[in-house]
XYZ file of C-alpha atoms in Angstrom:
615
model
C -92.889 40.407 -11.548
C -91.533 43.427 -13.423
C -91.536 41.475 -16.700
C -95.313 41.117 -16.392
C -95.640 44.890 -16.766
C -92.896 45.170 -19.379
C -90.656 47.125 -17.014
C -86.867 47.114 -17.063
C -84.439 48.661 -14.607
C -83.757 51.548 -16.977
C -87.460 52.263 -17.485
C -88.035 52.297 -13.723
C -85.122 54.726 -13.275
C -86.368 57.024 -16.034
C -89.925 56.992 -14.661
C -88.562 57.896 -11.227
C -86.566 60.766 -12.740
C -89.669 61.950 -14.614
C -91.676 62.042 -11.391
C -88.773 63.746 -9.606
C -88.609 66.385 -12.366
C -92.342 67.098 -12.253
C -92.272 67.448 -8.467
C -89.449 70.010 -8.746
C -91.338 71.981 -11.404
C -94.689 71.913 -9.603
C -93.352 72.690 -6.147
C -91.177 75.622 -7.268
C -88.729 74.431 -4.636
C -85.853 75.551 -6.854
C -85.637 77.534 -10.084
C -86.559 75.673 -13.254
C -83.115 76.094 -14.804
C -81.452 74.696 -11.684
C -83.957 71.817 -11.678
C -83.145 71.045 -15.331
C -79.394 70.967 -14.646
C -80.045 68.741 -11.633
C -81.846 66.316 -13.957
C -78.695 66.243 -16.099
C -76.626 65.357 -13.040
C -78.990 62.522 -12.109
C -78.981 61.117 -15.669
C -75.185 61.201 -15.683
C -74.912 59.640 -12.216
C -76.951 56.607 -13.275
C -75.134 56.489 -16.658
C -78.398 56.459 -18.589
C -76.729 58.389 -21.416
C -73.117 58.559 -22.625
C -71.379 61.956 -22.103
C -71.646 62.989 -25.766
C -75.449 62.649 -25.576
C -75.827 63.812 -21.970
C -74.776 67.376 -22.822
C -76.133 67.387 -26.356
C -78.882 69.795 -25.314
C -76.418 72.677 -25.122
C -75.426 72.200 -28.760
C -78.896 71.320 -30.004
C -80.512 73.240 -32.819
C -83.365 74.212 -30.485
C -81.078 75.957 -27.996
C -79.022 77.728 -30.679
C -82.223 78.878 -32.395
C -83.625 80.245 -29.136
C -80.462 82.208 -28.402
C -80.401 83.632 -31.931
C -84.068 84.664 -31.944
C -83.643 86.446 -28.587
C -80.721 88.463 -29.983
C -82.596 89.295 -33.201
C -85.667 90.428 -31.204
C -83.538 92.639 -28.971
C -81.827 94.143 -31.998
C -85.173 95.133 -33.503
C -86.322 96.633 -30.194
C -83.100 98.598 -29.593
C -83.572 100.602 -32.793
C -86.792 102.183 -31.495
C -89.115 100.415 -33.887
C -91.769 100.289 -31.123
C -92.107 104.104 -31.218
C -92.714 104.024 -34.973
C -95.246 101.197 -34.643
C -97.153 103.162 -31.987
C -97.196 106.234 -34.230
C -98.410 104.126 -37.161
C -101.225 102.619 -35.087
C -102.391 106.020 -33.894
C -102.291 107.373 -37.456
C -104.479 104.555 -38.741
C -106.615 103.967 -35.676
C -106.987 107.539 -34.493
C -108.567 107.426 -31.055
C -111.059 104.696 -31.949
C -110.551 101.892 -29.378
C -111.984 99.220 -31.690
C -109.617 100.054 -34.550
C -106.632 100.316 -32.248
C -107.268 96.991 -30.512
C -107.629 95.220 -33.870
C -104.363 96.717 -35.114
C -102.637 95.909 -31.836
C -103.784 92.269 -31.783
C -102.802 91.696 -35.400
C -99.406 93.372 -35.019
C -98.602 91.495 -31.787
C -99.585 88.175 -33.347
C -97.525 88.715 -36.494
C -94.452 89.910 -34.589
C -94.665 86.919 -32.208
C -94.304 84.589 -35.185
C -90.626 85.574 -35.255
C -89.947 87.071 -31.813
C -91.755 84.543 -29.597
C -94.665 85.649 -27.413
C -92.646 87.032 -24.491
C -90.477 89.113 -26.828
C -93.510 90.413 -28.682
C -95.286 91.410 -25.461
C -92.106 93.101 -24.211
C -92.007 95.084 -27.466
C -95.687 96.079 -27.379
C -96.097 96.971 -23.700
C -94.373 100.347 -24.223
C -96.570 100.830 -27.295
C -99.698 100.234 -25.185
C -98.384 102.750 -22.632
C -97.854 105.341 -25.338
C -101.361 104.727 -26.753
C -102.816 105.001 -23.227
C -101.122 108.354 -22.646
C -102.032 109.762 -26.070
C -105.665 108.588 -26.168
C -106.662 107.727 -22.603
C -107.770 104.224 -23.649
C -107.485 102.056 -20.557
C -104.498 99.678 -20.605
C -106.635 96.826 -19.248
C -108.698 97.054 -22.451
C -105.583 96.495 -24.567
C -102.973 94.445 -22.736
C -104.637 91.050 -22.323
C -105.968 90.820 -25.917
C -102.517 91.895 -27.149
C -100.780 89.280 -24.981
C -103.135 86.430 -25.933
C -102.699 87.237 -29.629
C -98.933 87.212 -29.138
C -99.270 83.675 -27.745
C -101.434 82.703 -30.720
C -98.979 84.302 -33.126
C -96.306 81.926 -31.874
C -98.044 79.196 -33.881
C -97.576 80.991 -37.229
C -94.015 79.771 -37.778
C -91.681 77.110 -36.461
C -89.631 79.756 -34.628
C -92.590 81.477 -32.962
C -92.677 79.444 -29.756
C -90.230 77.459 -27.695
C -92.291 74.286 -28.062
C -92.207 74.460 -31.883
C -88.497 75.263 -31.943
C -87.698 72.244 -29.786
C -90.036 70.022 -31.849
C -87.784 70.029 -34.905
C -84.786 69.201 -32.741
C -86.669 66.247 -31.241
C -87.700 64.994 -34.680
C -84.106 65.082 -35.901
C -82.992 63.071 -32.880
C -85.684 60.389 -33.195
C -83.150 57.791 -34.325
C -84.799 54.917 -32.516
C -87.997 55.100 -34.579
C -86.134 54.406 -37.811
C -85.615 50.831 -36.675
C -89.338 50.279 -36.636
C -89.326 50.435 -40.403
C -92.353 52.691 -40.767
C -90.362 55.710 -41.905
C -86.780 55.991 -43.077
C -86.481 59.636 -41.989
C -88.430 62.316 -40.121
C -88.241 65.599 -41.972
C -88.260 68.694 -39.754
C -91.195 71.020 -40.318
C -90.425 73.917 -42.625
C -90.588 77.498 -41.344
C -94.099 78.248 -42.607
C -95.514 74.714 -42.636
C -97.722 75.446 -39.607
C -98.770 78.862 -40.948
C -102.308 77.836 -42.063
C -103.115 76.493 -38.597
C -101.600 79.571 -36.962
C -103.661 81.934 -39.117
C -106.876 80.129 -38.158
C -105.919 80.296 -34.475
C -105.008 83.984 -34.641
C -108.166 85.010 -36.509
C -110.424 82.982 -34.199
C -108.648 84.399 -31.157
C -108.922 87.989 -32.408
C -112.663 87.596 -32.982
C -113.176 86.152 -29.499
C -110.995 88.774 -27.766
C -112.640 91.630 -29.685
C -115.944 90.590 -28.114
C -114.446 90.011 -24.650
C -112.206 93.097 -24.427
C -114.875 95.544 -23.131
C -115.373 93.246 -20.124
C -111.715 93.641 -19.209
C -111.881 97.394 -18.611
C -111.068 98.101 -14.995
C -111.914 101.770 -14.883
C -113.187 103.461 -18.019
C -112.737 102.825 -21.697
C -111.543 106.344 -22.144
C -110.337 109.071 -19.834
C -108.995 112.527 -20.374
C -105.350 112.951 -21.200
C -104.980 114.448 -17.731
C -106.135 111.244 -16.107
C -103.824 109.338 -18.400
C -100.789 111.243 -17.180
C -98.061 109.581 -15.175
C -98.636 111.913 -12.231
C -102.332 111.113 -11.917
C -101.608 107.433 -12.505
C -99.242 107.391 -9.522
C -101.723 109.231 -7.321
C -104.450 106.768 -8.233
C -102.501 103.521 -7.921
C -99.717 104.326 -5.476
C -101.175 107.165 -3.396
C -98.253 109.402 -4.462
C -99.110 112.925 -5.635
C -95.865 113.448 -7.507
C -95.437 116.983 -6.097
C -92.053 117.677 -4.517
C -91.367 120.327 -1.833
C -88.126 121.667 -0.368
C -87.730 121.775 3.393
C -84.686 123.142 5.271
C -83.695 121.482 8.546
C -83.401 124.039 11.362
C -80.659 123.783 14.002
C -83.180 122.834 16.692
C -85.036 120.275 14.574
C -85.675 116.940 16.271
C -84.468 115.035 13.204
C -80.920 116.401 13.388
C -78.632 113.397 14.003
C -81.251 110.949 12.695
C -80.455 108.623 9.818
C -82.443 108.724 6.590
C -83.872 105.325 7.538
C -85.306 106.698 10.806
C -86.576 109.826 9.078
C -88.453 107.749 6.520
C -90.182 105.845 9.320
C -91.663 109.185 10.466
C -93.122 109.957 7.027
C -96.666 108.811 6.309
C -97.532 106.472 3.425
C -98.197 109.339 0.997
C -94.763 110.901 1.530
C -91.257 109.991 0.336
C -87.826 111.521 0.825
C -86.527 112.025 -2.717
C -83.141 113.672 -2.222
C -80.982 115.469 0.328
C -78.477 118.355 0.155
C -75.905 118.792 2.884
C -72.290 119.939 2.996
C -72.729 121.158 -0.592
C -73.303 117.568 -1.742
C -76.517 116.272 -3.256
C -77.566 112.742 -2.284
C -80.006 111.477 -4.901
C -81.414 109.183 -3.799
C -80.129 109.421 -0.201
C -78.795 106.169 1.255
C -80.578 104.974 4.373
C -77.418 105.232 6.486
C -76.918 108.944 5.683
C -77.054 111.163 8.809
C -79.283 114.289 8.765
C -77.455 117.492 9.691
C -78.655 120.973 10.572
C -79.224 123.311 7.583
C -79.617 120.313 5.270
C -82.271 120.658 2.588
C -84.751 117.839 2.007
C -86.846 117.200 -1.082
C -90.063 115.523 0.091
C -92.704 114.158 -2.261
C -96.245 114.320 -0.960
C -99.449 116.297 -0.535
C -98.847 119.981 0.179
C -100.846 120.012 3.420
C -99.322 116.782 4.774
C -95.788 118.003 4.020
C -96.558 121.284 5.817
C -97.809 119.362 8.858
C -94.695 117.186 8.878
C -92.448 120.255 8.627
C -94.205 121.947 11.540
C -93.977 118.831 13.698
C -90.226 118.333 13.180
C -88.899 121.881 12.883
C -88.502 122.227 9.110
C -89.050 125.302 6.954
C -90.824 124.640 3.659
C -89.871 126.785 0.654
C -92.708 128.180 -1.486
C -91.065 126.705 -4.570
C -88.113 124.536 -5.574
C -84.833 126.425 -5.556
C -81.931 124.156 -4.589
C -83.389 121.204 -6.493
C -85.126 123.153 -9.258
C -82.771 121.976 -11.976
C -82.154 118.456 -10.688
C -85.846 117.643 -10.240
C -87.081 119.367 -13.386
C -89.363 117.093 -15.429
C -86.777 117.112 -18.209
C -84.234 115.485 -15.897
C -86.178 113.343 -13.395
C -89.602 111.924 -12.661
C -91.860 108.981 -11.979
C -91.684 105.624 -13.742
C -92.737 102.002 -13.419
C -90.919 98.697 -13.830
C -92.252 95.140 -13.802
C -90.395 92.120 -12.455
C -90.405 89.527 -15.297
C -90.403 85.718 -14.823
C -86.698 85.507 -15.652
C -85.604 87.952 -12.928
C -83.087 86.613 -10.425
C -84.868 88.629 -7.717
C -88.113 86.624 -7.846
C -88.487 85.002 -4.437
C -86.160 87.469 -2.692
C -86.985 90.299 -0.297
C -87.317 93.782 -1.779
C -84.542 95.066 0.494
C -82.129 92.781 -1.371
C -82.540 94.871 -4.527
C -80.481 97.734 -3.042
C -82.042 99.975 -5.672
C -80.637 103.223 -4.275
C -77.070 102.036 -3.995
C -76.931 99.884 -7.147
C -79.158 101.763 -9.591
C -79.665 105.299 -8.129
C -83.434 104.707 -8.098
C -85.904 105.420 -5.304
C -88.663 102.780 -5.054
C -91.790 104.538 -3.780
C -94.141 101.576 -3.631
C -94.926 98.151 -5.041
C -98.224 97.376 -6.753
C -99.425 93.755 -6.667
C -102.878 93.404 -8.203
C -105.169 95.687 -6.172
C -102.697 95.928 -3.282
C -100.137 98.705 -2.820
C -97.192 97.894 -0.555
C -94.892 100.616 0.759
C -92.727 101.685 3.674
C -91.193 99.051 5.931
C -93.682 96.478 4.647
C -92.205 96.961 1.165
C -88.669 96.224 2.377
C -89.804 92.906 3.860
C -91.966 91.844 0.911
C -91.038 88.721 -1.071
C -90.935 89.715 -4.726
C -93.121 87.885 -7.248
C -93.311 87.751 -11.023
C -95.489 90.600 -12.296
C -94.910 92.914 -9.305
C -94.845 96.541 -10.479
C -92.440 98.983 -8.842
C -93.280 102.697 -8.654
C -89.989 104.588 -9.020
C -88.632 108.133 -8.842
C -85.263 108.750 -10.492
C -83.284 110.816 -12.936
C -83.969 109.894 -16.539
C -80.283 109.164 -16.969
C -80.428 106.555 -14.207
C -83.634 105.096 -15.659
C -82.057 104.860 -19.090
C -79.198 102.783 -17.665
C -81.648 100.740 -15.617
C -83.830 99.777 -18.596
C -81.039 97.546 -19.896
C -81.161 95.434 -16.736
C -82.580 91.993 -17.694
C -84.025 91.500 -14.173
C -86.573 94.297 -14.686
C -88.831 95.477 -17.487
C -89.289 99.269 -17.593
C -92.842 100.184 -18.598
C -92.427 103.953 -18.791
C -91.518 105.138 -22.272
C -92.260 108.863 -22.177
C -89.113 110.012 -20.407
C -86.493 111.990 -22.352
C -83.956 109.255 -23.030
C -82.247 108.147 -25.782
C -80.248 105.650 -26.856
C -82.492 103.882 -29.091
C -80.584 103.915 -32.332
C -82.989 104.689 -35.205
C -80.055 104.998 -37.620
C -79.619 101.239 -37.281
C -83.192 100.386 -38.284
C -82.153 99.527 -41.892
C -79.388 97.237 -40.597
C -81.709 95.517 -38.111
C -84.438 94.979 -40.705
C -81.948 93.753 -43.301
C -80.460 91.032 -41.088
C -83.886 90.079 -39.720
C -85.336 89.650 -43.221
C -82.161 87.901 -44.424
C -82.345 85.304 -41.651
C -86.040 84.652 -42.356
C -85.423 84.276 -46.102
C -82.547 81.843 -45.526
C -84.641 79.718 -43.190
C -87.732 79.832 -45.419
C -85.743 78.894 -48.515
C -84.825 75.546 -47.003
C -81.180 75.942 -47.962
C -80.166 76.483 -44.338
C -81.292 74.930 -41.090
C -83.333 77.148 -38.750
C -80.442 77.490 -36.298
C -77.888 78.523 -38.934
C -80.253 81.016 -40.596
C -81.193 82.646 -37.306
C -77.628 82.661 -36.019
C -76.512 84.453 -39.174
C -79.110 87.157 -38.470
C -77.970 87.456 -34.841
C -74.304 87.747 -35.807
C -75.257 90.348 -38.411
C -77.006 92.421 -35.719
C -73.785 92.467 -33.693
C -71.397 92.976 -36.608
C -73.388 95.950 -37.930
C -73.478 97.652 -34.527
C -77.199 97.237 -33.840
C -76.178 95.524 -30.575
C -72.845 95.269 -28.831
C -71.557 91.843 -27.822
C -72.278 92.629 -24.152
C -75.827 93.728 -24.969
C -76.396 90.526 -26.919
C -75.301 88.427 -23.941
C -77.544 90.457 -21.613
C -80.601 90.005 -23.810
C -80.378 86.200 -23.815
C -82.553 84.559 -21.160
C -79.995 82.078 -19.886
C -82.616 80.691 -17.531
C -84.598 79.489 -20.562
C -81.461 78.221 -22.303
C -80.361 76.061 -19.376
C -83.918 74.831 -18.778
C -84.198 73.604 -22.359
C -80.646 72.209 -22.544
C -81.252 70.250 -19.358
C -84.576 68.749 -20.470
C -83.626 67.696 -24.015
C -81.461 64.772 -22.791
C -84.385 63.604 -20.654
C -86.519 63.369 -23.783
C -83.706 61.478 -25.503
C -83.308 58.956 -22.688
C -87.051 58.325 -22.796
C -86.527 57.053 -26.342
C -83.339 55.062 -25.821
C -84.561 53.375 -22.611
C -87.940 52.372 -24.061
C -89.817 54.503 -21.523
C -91.706 56.437 -24.192
C -92.842 53.189 -25.823
C -93.896 51.784 -22.453
C -95.923 54.897 -21.640
C -97.554 54.866 -25.075
C -98.495 51.204 -24.679
C -100.085 51.875 -21.305
C -101.664 55.202 -22.228
C -104.069 53.342 -24.495
C -103.943 49.545 -23.909
C -104.029 47.220 -26.923
C -107.332 45.684 -25.821
C -108.985 49.092 -25.873
C -110.103 49.714 -29.440
C -110.572 53.459 -30.026
C -110.537 55.648 -33.095
C -107.247 57.453 -33.851
C -108.939 60.856 -33.602
C -109.982 60.132 -30.004
C -106.399 59.218 -29.121
C -105.303 62.368 -30.917
C -107.614 64.537 -28.780
C -106.527 62.708 -25.649
C -102.906 63.456 -26.478
C -103.613 67.159 -27.114
C -105.439 67.508 -23.802
C -102.603 65.743 -21.979
C -100.064 68.098 -23.541
C -102.041 71.210 -22.562
C -102.499 70.020 -18.978
C -98.831 69.117 -18.604
C -97.810 72.499 -20.062
C -99.993 74.210 -17.438
C -98.296 72.193 -14.715
C -94.661 72.602 -15.782
C -93.978 74.587 -18.989
C -94.728 74.385 -22.735
C -91.140 73.411 -23.551
C -91.036 70.835 -20.757
C -94.325 69.283 -21.878
C -93.103 69.092 -25.477
C -89.811 67.444 -24.555
C -91.497 64.837 -22.376
C -94.535 64.022 -24.525
C -93.197 64.066 -28.111
C -91.475 60.652 -27.690
C -94.673 59.254 -26.155
C -96.786 60.750 -28.951
C -94.623 59.212 -31.668
C -94.795 55.753 -30.099
C -98.546 56.112 -29.687
C -98.849 57.014 -33.382
C -96.877 53.893 -34.352
C -99.195 51.748 -32.219
C -102.257 53.226 -33.922
C -100.761 53.152 -37.414
C -100.889 56.921 -37.924
C -98.254 59.535 -38.782
C -95.897 60.082 -35.789
C -94.842 63.452 -37.165
C -98.399 64.809 -36.937
C -98.880 63.535 -33.394
C -95.611 65.213 -32.410
C -96.818 68.482 -33.967
C -100.068 68.227 -32.016
C -98.136 67.972 -28.752
C -96.058 71.070 -29.547
C -99.074 73.131 -30.613
C -101.229 72.043 -27.670
C -98.398 72.919 -25.277
C -98.965 76.580 -26.218
C -102.534 76.421 -24.868
C -101.726 77.955 -21.473
C -103.965 81.040 -21.436
C -105.776 80.177 -18.238
C -102.962 80.487 -15.688
C -101.485 83.728 -14.378
C -98.128 81.976 -13.862
C -97.711 81.798 -17.644
C -94.706 84.013 -18.507
C -96.743 86.297 -20.754
C -99.685 86.573 -18.355
C -97.462 87.291 -15.374
C -95.823 90.122 -17.325
C -99.111 91.956 -17.999
C -100.964 91.146 -14.759
C -99.618 94.123 -12.808
C -99.671 96.815 -15.527
C -103.143 95.726 -16.645
C -104.435 95.370 -13.074
C -105.759 91.908 -13.952
C -106.847 89.393 -11.328
C -106.603 85.614 -11.433
C -110.331 85.607 -12.166
C -109.763 87.601 -15.378
C -107.308 85.028 -16.692
C -109.579 82.133 -15.719
C -112.715 83.606 -17.308
C -111.209 84.949 -20.533
C -108.562 82.212 -20.716
C -111.138 79.396 -20.416
C -112.954 80.529 -23.529
C -109.667 81.030 -25.349
C -108.519 77.545 -24.288
C -111.635 75.885 -25.740
C -111.427 77.866 -29.002
C -107.708 77.097 -29.331
C -108.292 73.355 -28.865
C -111.167 73.135 -31.374
C -109.493 75.262 -34.067
C -106.116 73.534 -33.616
C -107.584 70.046 -33.998
C -109.623 71.084 -37.040
C -106.551 72.760 -38.540
C -104.398 69.666 -38.076
C -107.012 67.472 -39.773
C -107.623 69.933 -42.622
C -104.025 70.756 -43.483
C -102.182 67.595 -42.426
């Protein structure tokens, strides 16, 4: 019976594992990196691959290249290049929104060609914040066009996106196709071989987004610098005035003997307990278990009238100005900030109380902004955290500076007095970045070796420490890719890819190669929306190459189409880049669907034309 359909035991097992993998990815039952490792375990259990091939993903060129490019990107960012780029944009663009958005889109797209889209967006979000504060141009006008162009810029080089990086690794490992006799060897794509297609995509995308950007403005294209201030921003989005008042606890106050946790339950939504002085010790921020004593001094953030009413109700005496906390809470030492939870954060899916921000990071979380909803108080503690959630924070700048290195959060605020960017290392960072690109482009070194040399140079020259380099690598992405590569390999060795290609377009169905080509591109885009661009590339490249053999066309070009089409994920908010800007830009799902739909169609048309023109 099985022979009638060309099925073997191995093909049935691999198909079952494919379905199992897609269910895990779509259901979000477990993290994608855990799901990928679980796939490895299943492949090993059924002995579908020998051990040397089963774990080959961890030593693959794709994985090494990804690790290296993450370290190089972090090295460039740590030198403070973003501040210089922002200054350059403002010098050239002035306060003209049209000039600035064109510069921003172009710069984000070009940088993404080497840093990948997520890295580019992470670099340019602080730049957008700085432009917003300096000019008052609404962030919603800038962020989405910048992010979409960063995704488009990933198609400019073979190291610009995860799907293109993994493509070359898959081509090198396509040993089975050599036996078919159609090609003795599959050459990997050179660094800039896809550049013409990428340029067309970026230019078309910039033109489309330039027209669409005014429709993205949530409030006003331009506001006064006052309205662009952090304080007014917090009042508008979080209901927090940002004013802090001192209140001394009298001996007969009803809150004496209460814990900080119980005291905070008495505060209304617009108020927050920032710090506490008692027994000559300052608690900043005060832990929830701390007991309030008589003659303690509280620093309460809130509206002047509401704080006065609270003080009268609970026997507190409000000072006319800050005295005890004047130095500690001076704007040069402490203030308001925001941080976004990125897709790679280990806290996604956990309750906010599990962050233990006060104890672990010395930060006070005032509220959480999720789209148009602000969550605070006890509701905040019980909230399940999601990718793109924005936390409103009050802290010392010293604590925030330490916190910004935490890979589980992305700090948006850039105007605090920090430092520890290292501008003296800019020449070193640029030298090793350019050196790695030249080595890769020259063809004398493989992509992984060239990039790894640049990453090692960043560490050796002191741009990054070894610990910082480890922290900047998204190990979630690394394990996801390393776990899926063997699945793509077993699809080849078991004959599953050939079987799928044969049944994707039956032999008795005579269609033109270009129709099959379009069908393949659409399939890749849809699968990338469902799981991930890298996952779609790993699973469909073997199928694409077999389909090309069946139709008598170039397998290498069909494989490239899959990798490019896998980047066409503008429409979904769950996309890593989109989820990163959703909160700060106050974008809704509708925004991504409307603007992303047009971008999706343009991307598909331009990509297909580019492939036919240049390949």
